[in-house]
C-alpha cells in the first residue's frame, strides 16, 4: 500500500472516533508494510489527556510487539500530531510521520501552543521524516466538519 492509502485508512478511523464521541483524529502504526495497530482520539471518554489517536496506536503497537522500540515504523494520522504525540513517536523510534491536515489550517481549539514540528525535529538527535499529504486535507476536513456539527447540537 502507498502512504496515501494508509492515510485514507487513518481518516476512516477519525470518522470512527467521531462516531464513538471522540475527537476527529485517527492514526495507524505501520511496520514492514503491515498495519500493526490503530488508534482513536478518545481521551475525553477515558478521562485521559494522553489518549490521542497517535499515542493509542503507539501503545497498542508496543503491546502487540512486546517492545517500546518501534524502529522503522511509520505513523499515519489524519491530523498533524501535537507536540506530545510527536514526542511519543520520537521515543518509540518511529522513522516517519504522515498526516493529512496541518495545524495551520485549523482553529487554535485543535492545538495547544504554537510549536513547529519541523523546527523541533531539526534539533532532535534523530530526525523523523515528516510528510504532509495535502491532497487528503479535504477528505479529513469532512470528518472535522461532521464532528463540529455533532458537538454544536449538544
mmCIF file with all atom_site columns, C-alpha atoms in Angstrom:
data_model
loop_
_atom_site.group_PDB
_atom_site.id
_atom_site.type_symbol
_atom_site.label_atom_id
_atom_site.label_alt_id
_atom_site.label_comp_id
_atom_site.label_asym_id
_atom_site.label_entity_id
_atom_site.label_seq_id
_atom_site.pdbx_PDB_ins_code
_atom_site.Cartn_x
_atom_site.Cartn_y
_atom_site.Cartn_z
_atom_site.occupancy
_atom_site.B_iso_or_equiv
_atom_site.pdbx_formal_charge
_atom_site.auth_seq_id
_atom_site.auth_comp_id
_atom_site.auth_asym_id
_atom_site.auth_atom_id
_atom_site.pdbx_PDB_model_num
ATOM 1   C CA . UNK A 1 1   ? 0.000   0.000  0.000  1.00 0.00 ? 1   UNK A CA 1
ATOM 2   C CA . UNK A 1 2   ? 1.029   3.615  -0.509 1.00 0.00 ? 2   UNK A CA 1
ATOM 3   C CA . UNK A 1 3   ? 1.264   6.448  2.019  1.00 0.00 ? 3   UNK A CA 1
ATOM 4   C CA . UNK A 1 4   ? -1.943  7.851  0.559  1.00 0.00 ? 4   UNK A CA 1
ATOM 5   C CA . UNK A 1 5   ? -3.822  4.560  1.042  1.00 0.00 ? 5   UNK A CA 1
ATOM 6   C CA . UNK A 1 6   ? -2.656  4.186  4.640  1.00 0.00 ? 6   UNK A CA 1
ATOM 7   C CA . UNK A 1 7   ? -3.549  7.796  5.362  1.00 0.00 ? 7   UNK A CA 1
ATOM 8   C CA . UNK A 1 8   ? -7.033  7.261  3.926  1.00 0.00 ? 8   UNK A CA 1
ATOM 9   C CA . UNK A 1 9   ? -7.438  4.425  6.446  1.00 0.00 ? 9   UNK A CA 1
ATOM 10  C CA . UNK A 1 10  ? -6.371  6.805  9.243  1.00 0.00 ? 10  UNK A CA 1
ATOM 11  C CA . UNK A 1 11  ? -9.010  9.277  8.059  1.00 0.00 ? 11  UNK A CA 1
ATOM 12  C CA . UNK A 1 12  ? -11.597 6.470  8.153  1.00 0.00 ? 12  UNK A CA 1
ATOM 13  C CA . UNK A 1 13  ? -10.537 5.868  11.763 1.00 0.00 ? 13  UNK A CA 1
ATOM 14  C CA . UNK A 1 14  ? -11.126 9.560  12.512 1.00 0.00 ? 14  UNK A CA 1
ATOM 15  C CA . UNK A 1 15  ? -14.745 9.011  11.414 1.00 0.00 ? 15  UNK A CA 1
ATOM 16  C CA . UNK A 1 16  ? -14.965 6.097  13.824 1.00 0.00 ? 16  UNK A CA 1
ATOM 17  C CA . UNK A 1 17  ? -13.550 8.296  16.585 1.00 0.00 ? 17  UNK A CA 1
ATOM 18  C CA . UNK A 1 18  ? -16.314 10.867 15.994 1.00 0.00 ? 18  UNK A CA 1
ATOM 19  C CA . UNK A 1 19  ? -18.966 8.118  15.952 1.00 0.00 ? 19  UNK A CA 1
ATOM 20  C CA . UNK A 1 20  ? -17.931 6.970  19.438 1.00 0.00 ? 20  UNK A CA 1
ATOM 21  C CA . UNK A 1 21  ? -17.828 10.526 20.772 1.00 0.00 ? 21  UNK A CA 1
ATOM 22  C CA . UNK A 1 22  ? -14.125 11.229 20.348 1.00 0.00 ? 22  UNK A CA 1
ATOM 23  C CA . UNK A 1 23  ? -12.056 13.957 18.746 1.00 0.00 ? 23  UNK A CA 1
ATOM 24  C CA . UNK A 1 24  ? -11.832 13.737 14.910 1.00 0.00 ? 24  UNK A CA 1
ATOM 25  C CA . UNK A 1 25  ? -8.417  12.071 14.670 1.00 0.00 ? 25  UNK A CA 1
ATOM 26  C CA . UNK A 1 26  ? -7.447  8.544  13.693 1.00 0.00 ? 26  UNK A CA 1
ATOM 27  C CA . UNK A 1 27  ? -3.989  7.009  13.439 1.00 0.00 ? 27  UNK A CA 1
ATOM 28  C CA . UNK A 1 28  ? -2.191  3.876  12.271 1.00 0.00 ? 28  UNK A CA 1
ATOM 29  C CA . UNK A 1 29  ? 1.196   2.364  13.009 1.00 0.00 ? 29  UNK A CA 1
ATOM 30  C CA . UNK A 1 30  ? 2.654   0.519  10.032 1.00 0.00 ? 30  UNK A CA 1
ATOM 31  C CA . UNK A 1 31  ? 5.779   -1.603 10.256 1.00 0.00 ? 31  UNK A CA 1
ATOM 32  C CA . UNK A 1 32  ? 7.232   -3.664 7.439  1.00 0.00 ? 32  UNK A CA 1
ATOM 33  C CA . UNK A 1 33  ? 4.307   -2.769 5.180  1.00 0.00 ? 33  UNK A CA 1
ATOM 34  C CA . UNK A 1 34  ? 1.734   -4.150 7.643  1.00 0.00 ? 34  UNK A CA 1
ATOM 35  C CA . UNK A 1 35  ? -0.704  -2.316 9.869  1.00 0.00 ? 35  UNK A CA 1
ATOM 36  C CA . UNK A 1 36  ? 0.389   -3.180 13.395 1.00 0.00 ? 36  UNK A CA 1
ATOM 37  C CA . UNK A 1 37  ? -2.095  -1.043 15.337 1.00 0.00 ? 37  UNK A CA 1
ATOM 38  C CA . UNK A 1 38  ? -4.640  1.733  15.095 1.00 0.00 ? 38  UNK A CA 1
ATOM 39  C CA . UNK A 1 39  ? -5.873  4.412  17.430 1.00 0.00 ? 39  UNK A CA 1
ATOM 40  C CA . UNK A 1 40  ? -8.752  6.778  18.038 1.00 0.00 ? 40  UNK A CA 1
ATOM 41  C CA . UNK A 1 41  ? -8.657  10.075 19.882 1.00 0.00 ? 41  UNK A CA 1
ATOM 42  C CA . UNK A 1 42  ? -10.941 9.248  22.783 1.00 0.00 ? 42  UNK A CA 1
ATOM 43  C CA . UNK A 1 43  ? -9.246  10.817 25.781 1.00 0.00 ? 43  UNK A CA 1
ATOM 44  C CA . UNK A 1 44  ? -12.403 12.633 26.840 1.00 0.00 ? 44  UNK A CA 1
ATOM 45  C CA . UNK A 1 45  ? -14.333 9.370  27.283 1.00 0.00 ? 45  UNK A CA 1
ATOM 46  C CA . UNK A 1 46  ? -11.389 7.705  29.005 1.00 0.00 ? 46  UNK A CA 1
ATOM 47  C CA . UNK A 1 47  ? -10.676 10.751 31.183 1.00 0.00 ? 47  UNK A CA 1
ATOM 48  C CA . UNK A 1 48  ? -7.087  10.581 29.929 1.00 0.00 ? 48  UNK A CA 1
ATOM 49  C CA . UNK A 1 49  ? -5.401  13.667 28.493 1.00 0.00 ? 49  UNK A CA 1
ATOM 50  C CA . UNK A 1 50  ? -2.758  11.472 26.832 1.00 0.00 ? 50  UNK A CA 1
ATOM 51  C CA . UNK A 1 51  ? -5.200  9.268  24.931 1.00 0.00 ? 51  UNK A CA 1
ATOM 52  C CA . UNK A 1 52  ? -4.749  10.787 21.497 1.00 0.00 ? 52  UNK A CA 1
ATOM 53  C CA . UNK A 1 53  ? -5.059  8.668  18.358 1.00 0.00 ? 53  UNK A CA 1
ATOM 54  C CA . UNK A 1 54  ? -1.305  8.528  17.800 1.00 0.00 ? 54  UNK A CA 1
ATOM 55  C CA . UNK A 1 55  ? -0.437  7.596  21.395 1.00 0.00 ? 55  UNK A CA 1
ATOM 56  C CA . UNK A 1 56  ? -3.173  4.964  21.456 1.00 0.00 ? 56  UNK A CA 1
ATOM 57  C CA . UNK A 1 57  ? -1.831  3.425  18.229 1.00 0.00 ? 57  UNK A CA 1
ATOM 58  C CA . UNK A 1 58  ? 1.746   3.505  19.584 1.00 0.00 ? 58  UNK A CA 1
ATOM 59  C CA . UNK A 1 59  ? 0.661   1.852  22.855 1.00 0.00 ? 59  UNK A CA 1
ATOM 60  C CA . UNK A 1 60  ? -1.198  -0.893 21.008 1.00 0.00 ? 60  UNK A CA 1
ATOM 61  C CA . UNK A 1 61  ? 1.727   -1.490 18.643 1.00 0.00 ? 61  UNK A CA 1
ATOM 62  C CA . UNK A 1 62  ? 4.202   -1.684 21.527 1.00 0.00 ? 62  UNK A CA 1
ATOM 63  C CA . UNK A 1 63  ? 1.981   -4.100 23.397 1.00 0.00 ? 63  UNK A CA 1
ATOM 64  C CA . UNK A 1 64  ? 1.433   -6.271 20.330 1.00 0.00 ? 64  UNK A CA 1
ATOM 65  C CA . UNK A 1 65  ? 5.169   -6.384 19.556 1.00 0.00 ? 65  UNK A CA 1
ATOM 66  C CA . UNK A 1 66  ? 6.188   -6.599 23.243 1.00 0.00 ? 66  UNK A CA 1
ATOM 67  C CA . UNK A 1 67  ? 8.575   -3.714 22.704 1.00 0.00 ? 67  UNK A CA 1
ATOM 68  C CA . UNK A 1 68  ? 8.614   0.049  23.083 1.00 0.00 ? 68  UNK A CA 1
ATOM 69  C CA . UNK A 1 69  ? 11.121  0.158  20.215 1.00 0.00 ? 69  UNK A CA 1
ATOM 70  C CA . UNK A 1 70  ? 9.140   0.627  17.001 1.00 0.00 ? 70  UNK A CA 1
ATOM 71  C CA . UNK A 1 71  ? 12.249  1.366  14.949 1.00 0.00 ? 71  UNK A CA 1
ATOM 72  C CA . UNK A 1 72  ? 11.329  1.704  11.294 1.00 0.00 ? 72  UNK A CA 1
ATOM 73  C CA . UNK A 1 73  ? 7.603   2.207  11.913 1.00 0.00 ? 73  UNK A CA 1
ATOM 74  C CA . UNK A 1 74  ? 5.509   4.812  10.140 1.00 0.00 ? 74  UNK A CA 1
ATOM 75  C CA . UNK A 1 75  ? 2.676   6.663  11.884 1.00 0.00 ? 75  UNK A CA 1
ATOM 76  C CA . UNK A 1 76  ? -0.228  7.861  9.758  1.00 0.00 ? 76  UNK A CA 1
ATOM 77  C CA . UNK A 1 77  ? -2.508  10.470 11.310 1.00 0.00 ? 77  UNK A CA 1
ATOM 78  C CA . UNK A 1 78  ? -5.497  12.300 9.910  1.00 0.00 ? 78  UNK A CA 1
ATOM 79  C CA . UNK A 1 79  ? -4.263  15.474 11.635 1.00 0.00 ? 79  UNK A CA 1
ATOM 80  C CA . UNK A 1 80  ? -0.778  16.844 12.269 1.00 0.00 ? 80  UNK A CA 1
ATOM 81  C CA . UNK A 1 81  ? 0.379   15.309 15.558 1.00 0.00 ? 81  UNK A CA 1
ATOM 82  C CA . UNK A 1 82  ? 0.515   17.523 18.617 1.00 0.00 ? 82  UNK A CA 1
ATOM 83  C CA . UNK A 1 83  ? 3.802   18.001 20.413 1.00 0.00 ? 83  UNK A CA 1
ATOM 84  C CA . UNK A 1 84  ? 3.055   15.158 22.859 1.00 0.00 ? 84  UNK A CA 1
ATOM 85  C CA . UNK A 1 85  ? 2.276   12.692 20.076 1.00 0.00 ? 85  UNK A CA 1
ATOM 86  C CA . UNK A 1 86  ? 5.287   13.740 18.023 1.00 0.00 ? 86  UNK A CA 1
ATOM 87  C CA . UNK A 1 87  ? 7.471   13.261 21.094 1.00 0.00 ? 87  UNK A CA 1
ATOM 88  C CA . UNK A 1 88  ? 5.967   9.809  21.649 1.00 0.00 ? 88  UNK A CA 1
ATOM 89  C CA . UNK A 1 89  ? 6.837   8.963  18.038 1.00 0.00 ? 89  UNK A CA 1
ATOM 90  C CA . UNK A 1 90  ? 10.388  10.110 18.699 1.00 0.00 ? 90  UNK A CA 1
ATOM 91  C CA . UNK A 1 91  ? 10.740  7.969  21.838 1.00 0.00 ? 91  UNK A CA 1
ATOM 92  C CA . UNK A 1 92  ? 9.280   4.954  20.018 1.00 0.00 ? 92  UNK A CA 1
ATOM 93  C CA . UNK A 1 93  ? 11.879  5.450  17.254 1.00 0.00 ? 93  UNK A CA 1
ATOM 94  C CA . UNK A 1 94  ? 9.274   5.965  14.538 1.00 0.00 ? 94  UNK A CA 1
ATOM 95  C CA . UNK A 1 95  ? 11.028  6.791  11.279 1.00 0.00 ? 95  UNK A CA 1
ATOM 96  C CA . UNK A 1 96  ? 8.256   8.700  9.522  1.00 0.00 ? 96  UNK A CA 1
ATOM 97  C CA . UNK A 1 97  ? 5.034   10.562 10.308 1.00 0.00 ? 97  UNK A CA 1
ATOM 98  C CA . UNK A 1 98  ? 2.472   11.177 7.556  1.00 0.00 ? 98  UNK A CA 1
ATOM 99  C CA . UNK A 1 99  ? -0.562  13.405 8.121  1.00 0.00 ? 99  UNK A CA 1
ATOM 100 C CA . UNK A 1 100 ? -3.453  14.979 6.183  1.00 0.00 ? 100 UNK A CA 1
ATOM 101 C CA . UNK A 1 101 ? -4.330  18.279 7.893  1.00 0.00 ? 101 UNK A CA 1
ATOM 102 C CA . UNK A 1 102 ? -1.698  20.686 9.131  1.00 0.00 ? 102 UNK A CA 1
ATOM 103 C CA . UNK A 1 103 ? -2.287  22.777 12.223 1.00 0.00 ? 103 UNK A CA 1
ATOM 104 C CA . UNK A 1 104 ? -2.030  25.989 10.195 1.00 0.00 ? 104 UNK A CA 1
ATOM 105 C CA . UNK A 1 105 ? -5.332  25.019 8.515  1.00 0.00 ? 105 UNK A CA 1
ATOM 106 C CA . UNK A 1 106 ? -7.228  24.592 11.793 1.00 0.00 ? 106 UNK A CA 1
ATOM 107 C CA . UNK A 1 107 ? -8.528  26.863 14.536 1.00 0.00 ? 107 UNK A CA 1
ATOM 108 C CA . UNK A 1 108 ? -6.459  27.010 17.728 1.00 0.00 ? 108 UNK A CA 1
ATOM 109 C CA . UNK A 1 109 ? -9.039  24.792 19.524 1.00 0.00 ? 109 UNK A CA 1
ATOM 110 C CA . UNK A 1 110 ? -7.300  21.795 17.915 1.00 0.00 ? 110 UNK A CA 1
ATOM 111 C CA . UNK A 1 111 ? -3.800  22.537 19.248 1.00 0.00 ? 111 UNK A CA 1
ATOM 112 C CA . UNK A 1 112 ? -2.116  23.797 22.377 1.00 0.00 ? 112 UNK A CA 1
ATOM 113 C CA . UNK A 1 113 ? 0.742   26.170 21.678 1.00 0.00 ? 113 UNK A CA 1
ATOM 114 C CA . UNK A 1 114 ? 2.461   27.361 18.565 1.00 0.00 ? 114 UNK A CA 1
ATOM 115 C CA . UNK A 1 115 ? 5.060   24.603 18.262 1.00 0.00 ? 115 UNK A CA 1
ATOM 116 C CA . UNK A 1 116 ? 6.567   23.841 14.879 1.00 0.00 ? 116 UNK A CA 1
ATOM 117 C CA . UNK A 1 117 ? 7.340   20.150 14.412 1.00 0.00 ? 117 UNK A CA 1
ATOM 118 C CA . UNK A 1 118 ? 9.796   20.832 11.593 1.00 0.00 ? 118 UNK A CA 1
ATOM 119 C CA . UNK A 1 119 ? 11.858  23.158 13.805 1.00 0.00 ? 119 UNK A CA 1
ATOM 120 C CA . UNK A 1 120 ? 11.728  20.811 16.803 1.00 0.00 ? 120 UNK A CA 1
ATOM 121 C CA . UNK A 1 121 ? 12.690  17.894 14.586 1.00 0.00 ? 121 UNK A CA 1
ATOM 122 C CA . UNK A 1 122 ? 15.796  19.737 13.341 1.00 0.00 ? 122 UNK A CA 1
ATOM 123 C CA . UNK A 1 123 ? 17.305  19.852 16.853 1.00 0.00 ? 123 UNK A CA 1
ATOM 124 C CA . UNK A 1 124 ? 16.450  16.279 17.839 1.00 0.00 ? 124 UNK A CA 1
ATOM 125 C CA . UNK A 1 125 ? 19.295  13.757 17.973 1.00 0.00 ? 125 UNK A CA 1
ATOM 126 C CA . UNK A 1 126 ? 17.442  11.711 15.364 1.00 0.00 ? 126 UNK A CA 1
ATOM 127 C CA . UNK A 1 127 ? 15.138  13.243 12.775 1.00 0.00 ? 127 UNK A CA 1
ATOM 128 C CA . UNK A 1 128 ? 11.768  11.812 11.863 1.00 0.00 ? 128 UNK A CA 1
ATOM 129 C CA . UNK A 1 129 ? 10.697  12.199 8.258  1.00 0.00 ? 129 UNK A CA 1
ATOM 130 C CA . UNK A 1 130 ? 7.567   14.377 8.300  1.00 0.00 ? 130 UNK A CA 1
ATOM 131 C CA . UNK A 1 131 ? 5.198   14.204 5.311  1.00 0.00 ? 131 UNK A CA 1
ATOM 132 C CA . UNK A 1 132 ? 2.115   16.385 4.854  1.00 0.00 ? 132 UNK A CA 1
ATOM 133 C CA . UNK A 1 133 ? -0.157  14.868 2.193  1.00 0.00 ? 133 UNK A CA 1
ATOM 134 C CA . UNK A 1 134 ? -2.192  17.977 1.431  1.00 0.00 ? 134 UNK A CA 1
ATOM 135 C CA . UNK A 1 135 ? -4.215  16.198 -1.236 1.00 0.00 ? 135 UNK A CA 1
ATOM 136 C CA . UNK A 1 136 ? -6.129  14.419 1.564  1.00 0.00 ? 136 UNK A CA 1
ATOM 137 C CA . UNK A 1 137 ? -6.906  17.564 3.584  1.00 0.00 ? 137 UNK A CA 1
ATOM 138 C CA . UNK A 1 138 ? -10.405 17.940 2.098  1.00 0.00 ? 138 UNK A CA 1
ATOM 139 C CA . UNK A 1 139 ? -11.322 14.355 2.982  1.00 0.00 ? 139 UNK A CA 1
ATOM 140 C CA . UNK A 1 140 ? -10.084 14.799 6.547  1.00 0.00 ? 140 UNK A CA 1
ATOM 141 C CA . UNK A 1 141 ? -11.890 18.137 6.827  1.00 0.00 ? 141 UNK A CA 1
ATOM 142 C CA . UNK A 1 142 ? -15.182 16.387 6.041  1.00 0.00 ? 142 UNK A CA 1
ATOM 143 C CA . UNK A 1 143 ? -14.766 14.443 9.285  1.00 0.00 ? 143 UNK A CA 1
ATOM 144 C CA . UNK A 1 144 ? -13.900 17.563 11.263 1.00 0.00 ? 144 UNK A CA 1
ATOM 145 C CA . UNK A 1 145 ? -16.996 19.289 9.905  1.00 0.00 ? 145 UNK A CA 1
ATOM 146 C CA . UNK A 1 146 ? -19.144 16.286 10.916 1.00 0.00 ? 146 UNK A CA 1
ATOM 147 C CA . UNK A 1 147 ? -17.633 16.487 14.404 1.00 0.00 ? 147 UNK A CA 1
ATOM 148 C CA . UNK A 1 148 ? -18.288 20.242 14.629 1.00 0.00 ? 148 UNK A CA 1
ATOM 149 C CA . UNK A 1 149 ? -21.910 19.679 13.625 1.00 0.00 ? 149 UNK A CA 1
ATOM 150 C CA . UNK A 1 150 ? -22.252 16.888 16.175 1.00 0.00 ? 150 UNK A CA 1
ATOM 151 C CA . UNK A 1 151 ? -20.840 18.909 19.072 1.00 0.00 ? 151 UNK A CA 1
ATOM 152 C CA . UNK A 1 152 ? -22.823 22.044 18.150 1.00 0.00 ? 152 UNK A CA 1
ATOM 153 C CA . UNK A 1 153 ? -26.060 20.042 18.581 1.00 0.00 ? 153 UNK A CA 1
ATOM 154 C CA . UNK A 1 154 ? -25.154 19.192 22.182 1.00 0.00 ? 154 UNK A CA 1
#
